[in-house]
């Protein structure tokens, strides 16, 4: 992916995490990668991402909080058009709260 900034997302940042347990995410500008997981059931068992889990990773923070108090969320979007971002939703965890990677 090229960015987590909503204003600069491009179609090539679109990801398909559907049913994957260990998706590798590559950051083009930094030549780095990371691994995501949806839910850890036990110390050695991970739950896969749900079906039809396609969209964009993005940086999120509540209004009035410091920049490092944010998190990375996954916006579920059925096609690779970042312009539809406001009409879709953030992936939910099994607990019903937004799935996120906190900073």
PDB file of C-alpha atoms in Angstrom:
ATOM      1  CA  UNK A   1       0.000   0.000   0.000  1.00  0.00           C
ATOM      2  CA  UNK A   2       1.119   3.567  -0.534  1.00  0.00           C
ATOM      3  CA  UNK A   3      -0.583   5.420   2.339  1.00  0.00           C
ATOM      4  CA  UNK A   4      -2.977   5.282   5.306  1.00  0.00           C
ATOM      5  CA  UNK A   5      -4.122   8.849   4.636  1.00  0.00           C
ATOM      6  CA  UNK A   6      -7.702   9.019   3.347  1.00  0.00           C
ATOM      7  CA  UNK A   7      -6.916  12.002   1.154  1.00  0.00           C
ATOM      8  CA  UNK A   8      -4.221  10.141  -0.780  1.00  0.00           C
ATOM      9  CA  UNK A   9      -5.594   6.598  -1.165  1.00  0.00           C
ATOM     10  CA  UNK A  10      -5.451   5.206  -4.696  1.00  0.00           C
ATOM     11  CA  UNK A  11      -7.134   2.122  -6.211  1.00  0.00           C
ATOM     12  CA  UNK A  12      -3.924   0.087  -5.880  1.00  0.00           C
ATOM     13  CA  UNK A  13      -4.160   0.463  -2.064  1.00  0.00           C
ATOM     14  CA  UNK A  14      -7.287  -1.735  -2.151  1.00  0.00           C
ATOM     15  CA  UNK A  15      -6.810  -5.014  -0.236  1.00  0.00           C
ATOM     16  CA  UNK A  16      -8.653  -8.322  -0.115  1.00  0.00           C
ATOM     17  CA  UNK A  17      -8.292  -9.834   3.374  1.00  0.00           C
ATOM     18  CA  UNK A  18     -11.209 -12.265   2.921  1.00  0.00           C
ATOM     19  CA  UNK A  19     -10.769 -15.494   4.910  1.00  0.00           C
ATOM     20  CA  UNK A  20      -7.045 -14.860   5.413  1.00  0.00           C
ATOM     21  CA  UNK A  21      -5.351 -15.601   8.739  1.00  0.00           C
ATOM     22  CA  UNK A  22      -1.948 -14.007   8.145  1.00  0.00           C
ATOM     23  CA  UNK A  23      -2.214 -11.315   5.466  1.00  0.00           C
ATOM     24  CA  UNK A  24       1.099  -9.619   4.715  1.00  0.00           C
ATOM     25  CA  UNK A  25       0.840  -5.888   4.035  1.00  0.00           C
ATOM     26  CA  UNK A  26       3.623  -4.246   2.029  1.00  0.00           C
ATOM     27  CA  UNK A  27       4.354  -0.526   2.358  1.00  0.00           C
ATOM     28  CA  UNK A  28       5.766   0.566  -0.985  1.00  0.00           C
ATOM     29  CA  UNK A  29       7.436   3.818   0.074  1.00  0.00           C
ATOM     30  CA  UNK A  30       9.214   2.318   3.066  1.00  0.00           C
ATOM     31  CA  UNK A  31       9.960  -1.073   1.521  1.00  0.00           C
ATOM     32  CA  UNK A  32       8.607  -2.600   4.699  1.00  0.00           C
ATOM     33  CA  UNK A  33       5.924  -5.104   5.538  1.00  0.00           C
ATOM     34  CA  UNK A  34       3.763  -6.130   8.460  1.00  0.00           C
ATOM     35  CA  UNK A  35       1.400  -8.952   9.228  1.00  0.00           C
ATOM     36  CA  UNK A  36      -2.182  -8.431  10.388  1.00  0.00           C
ATOM     37  CA  UNK A  37      -4.545 -10.694  12.277  1.00  0.00           C
ATOM     38  CA  UNK A  38      -8.287 -10.443  12.813  1.00  0.00           C
ATOM     39  CA  UNK A  39      -8.733 -12.072  16.199  1.00  0.00           C
ATOM     40  CA  UNK A  40      -6.495 -14.155  18.399  1.00  0.00           C
ATOM     41  CA  UNK A  41      -8.578 -16.994  19.838  1.00  0.00           C
ATOM     42  CA  UNK A  42      -5.788 -18.563  21.882  1.00  0.00           C
ATOM     43  CA  UNK A  43      -2.048 -18.054  22.110  1.00  0.00           C
ATOM     44  CA  UNK A  44      -1.528 -20.240  19.054  1.00  0.00           C
ATOM     45  CA  UNK A  45      -4.828 -19.858  17.177  1.00  0.00           C
ATOM     46  CA  UNK A  46      -5.958 -16.998  14.962  1.00  0.00           C
ATOM     47  CA  UNK A  47      -9.380 -16.456  13.463  1.00  0.00           C
ATOM     48  CA  UNK A  48      -9.386 -15.547   9.741  1.00  0.00           C
ATOM     49  CA  UNK A  49     -10.768 -12.278   8.468  1.00  0.00           C
ATOM     50  CA  UNK A  50     -14.449 -12.622   7.485  1.00  0.00           C
ATOM     51  CA  UNK A  51     -15.635 -13.345   3.913  1.00  0.00           C
ATOM     52  CA  UNK A  52     -16.105 -10.372   1.567  1.00  0.00           C
ATOM     53  CA  UNK A  53     -13.508  -8.375   3.502  1.00  0.00           C
ATOM     54  CA  UNK A  54     -12.174  -6.036   0.829  1.00  0.00           C
ATOM     55  CA  UNK A  55     -11.268  -2.400   1.265  1.00  0.00           C
ATOM     56  CA  UNK A  56      -8.629   0.000   2.522  1.00  0.00           C
ATOM     57  CA  UNK A  57      -6.495   0.358   5.616  1.00  0.00           C
ATOM     58  CA  UNK A  58      -6.672   3.899   6.969  1.00  0.00           C
ATOM     59  CA  UNK A  59      -5.471   5.953   9.915  1.00  0.00           C
ATOM     60  CA  UNK A  60      -8.224   6.962  12.351  1.00  0.00           C
ATOM     61  CA  UNK A  61      -8.310   9.098  15.473  1.00  0.00           C
ATOM     62  CA  UNK A  62     -11.087  10.658  17.496  1.00  0.00           C
ATOM     63  CA  UNK A  63     -11.467  14.428  17.300  1.00  0.00           C
ATOM     64  CA  UNK A  64      -9.489  16.271  19.938  1.00  0.00           C
ATOM     65  CA  UNK A  65      -7.003  13.478  20.585  1.00  0.00           C
ATOM     66  CA  UNK A  66      -3.266  13.601  20.022  1.00  0.00           C
ATOM     67  CA  UNK A  67      -1.995  12.207  16.688  1.00  0.00           C
ATOM     68  CA  UNK A  68      -0.385   9.173  18.339  1.00  0.00           C
ATOM     69  CA  UNK A  69      -3.650   8.259  20.080  1.00  0.00           C
ATOM     70  CA  UNK A  70      -5.025   6.988  16.785  1.00  0.00           C
ATOM     71  CA  UNK A  71      -5.262   3.569  15.222  1.00  0.00           C
ATOM     72  CA  UNK A  72      -5.261   1.816  11.868  1.00  0.00           C
ATOM     73  CA  UNK A  73      -8.693   0.571  10.797  1.00  0.00           C
ATOM     74  CA  UNK A  74      -9.981  -1.314   7.771  1.00  0.00           C
ATOM     75  CA  UNK A  75     -12.747   0.306   5.711  1.00  0.00           C
ATOM     76  CA  UNK A  76     -14.851  -2.369   3.980  1.00  0.00           C
ATOM     77  CA  UNK A  77     -15.551  -1.270   0.401  1.00  0.00           C
ATOM     78  CA  UNK A  78     -16.853  -3.576  -2.296  1.00  0.00           C
ATOM     79  CA  UNK A  79     -14.777  -2.085  -5.139  1.00  0.00           C
ATOM     80  CA  UNK A  80     -11.407  -0.368  -5.295  1.00  0.00           C
ATOM     81  CA  UNK A  81     -12.640   3.233  -5.447  1.00  0.00           C
ATOM     82  CA  UNK A  82     -11.427   5.288  -2.468  1.00  0.00           C
ATOM     83  CA  UNK A  83     -14.036   7.930  -3.372  1.00  0.00           C
ATOM     84  CA  UNK A  84     -16.789   5.667  -1.989  1.00  0.00           C
ATOM     85  CA  UNK A  85     -15.155   5.731   1.456  1.00  0.00           C
ATOM     86  CA  UNK A  86     -17.858   7.796   3.154  1.00  0.00           C
ATOM     87  CA  UNK A  87     -20.618   5.395   2.047  1.00  0.00           C
ATOM     88  CA  UNK A  88     -19.078   2.243   3.510  1.00  0.00           C
ATOM     89  CA  UNK A  89     -18.105   1.103   7.016  1.00  0.00           C
ATOM     90  CA  UNK A  90     -15.165   0.117   9.174  1.00  0.00           C
ATOM     91  CA  UNK A  91     -14.681  -3.614   9.736  1.00  0.00           C
ATOM     92  CA  UNK A  92     -16.060  -4.773  13.079  1.00  0.00           C
ATOM     93  CA  UNK A  93     -14.336  -7.208  15.399  1.00  0.00           C
ATOM     94  CA  UNK A  94     -16.278 -10.190  16.800  1.00  0.00           C
ATOM     95  CA  UNK A  95     -17.027  -8.066  19.893  1.00  0.00           C
ATOM     96  CA  UNK A  96     -18.917  -5.565  17.709  1.00  0.00           C
ATOM     97  CA  UNK A  97     -16.328  -2.793  18.120  1.00  0.00           C
ATOM     98  CA  UNK A  98     -14.307  -1.510  15.168  1.00  0.00           C
ATOM     99  CA  UNK A  99     -11.358  -3.757  14.295  1.00  0.00           C
ATOM    100  CA  UNK A 100      -8.179  -1.757  14.760  1.00  0.00           C
ATOM    101  CA  UNK A 101      -4.461  -1.814  15.328  1.00  0.00           C
ATOM    102  CA  UNK A 102      -3.659   0.753  18.000  1.00  0.00           C
ATOM    103  CA  UNK A 103      -0.484   2.814  17.902  1.00  0.00           C
TER     104      UNK A 103
END
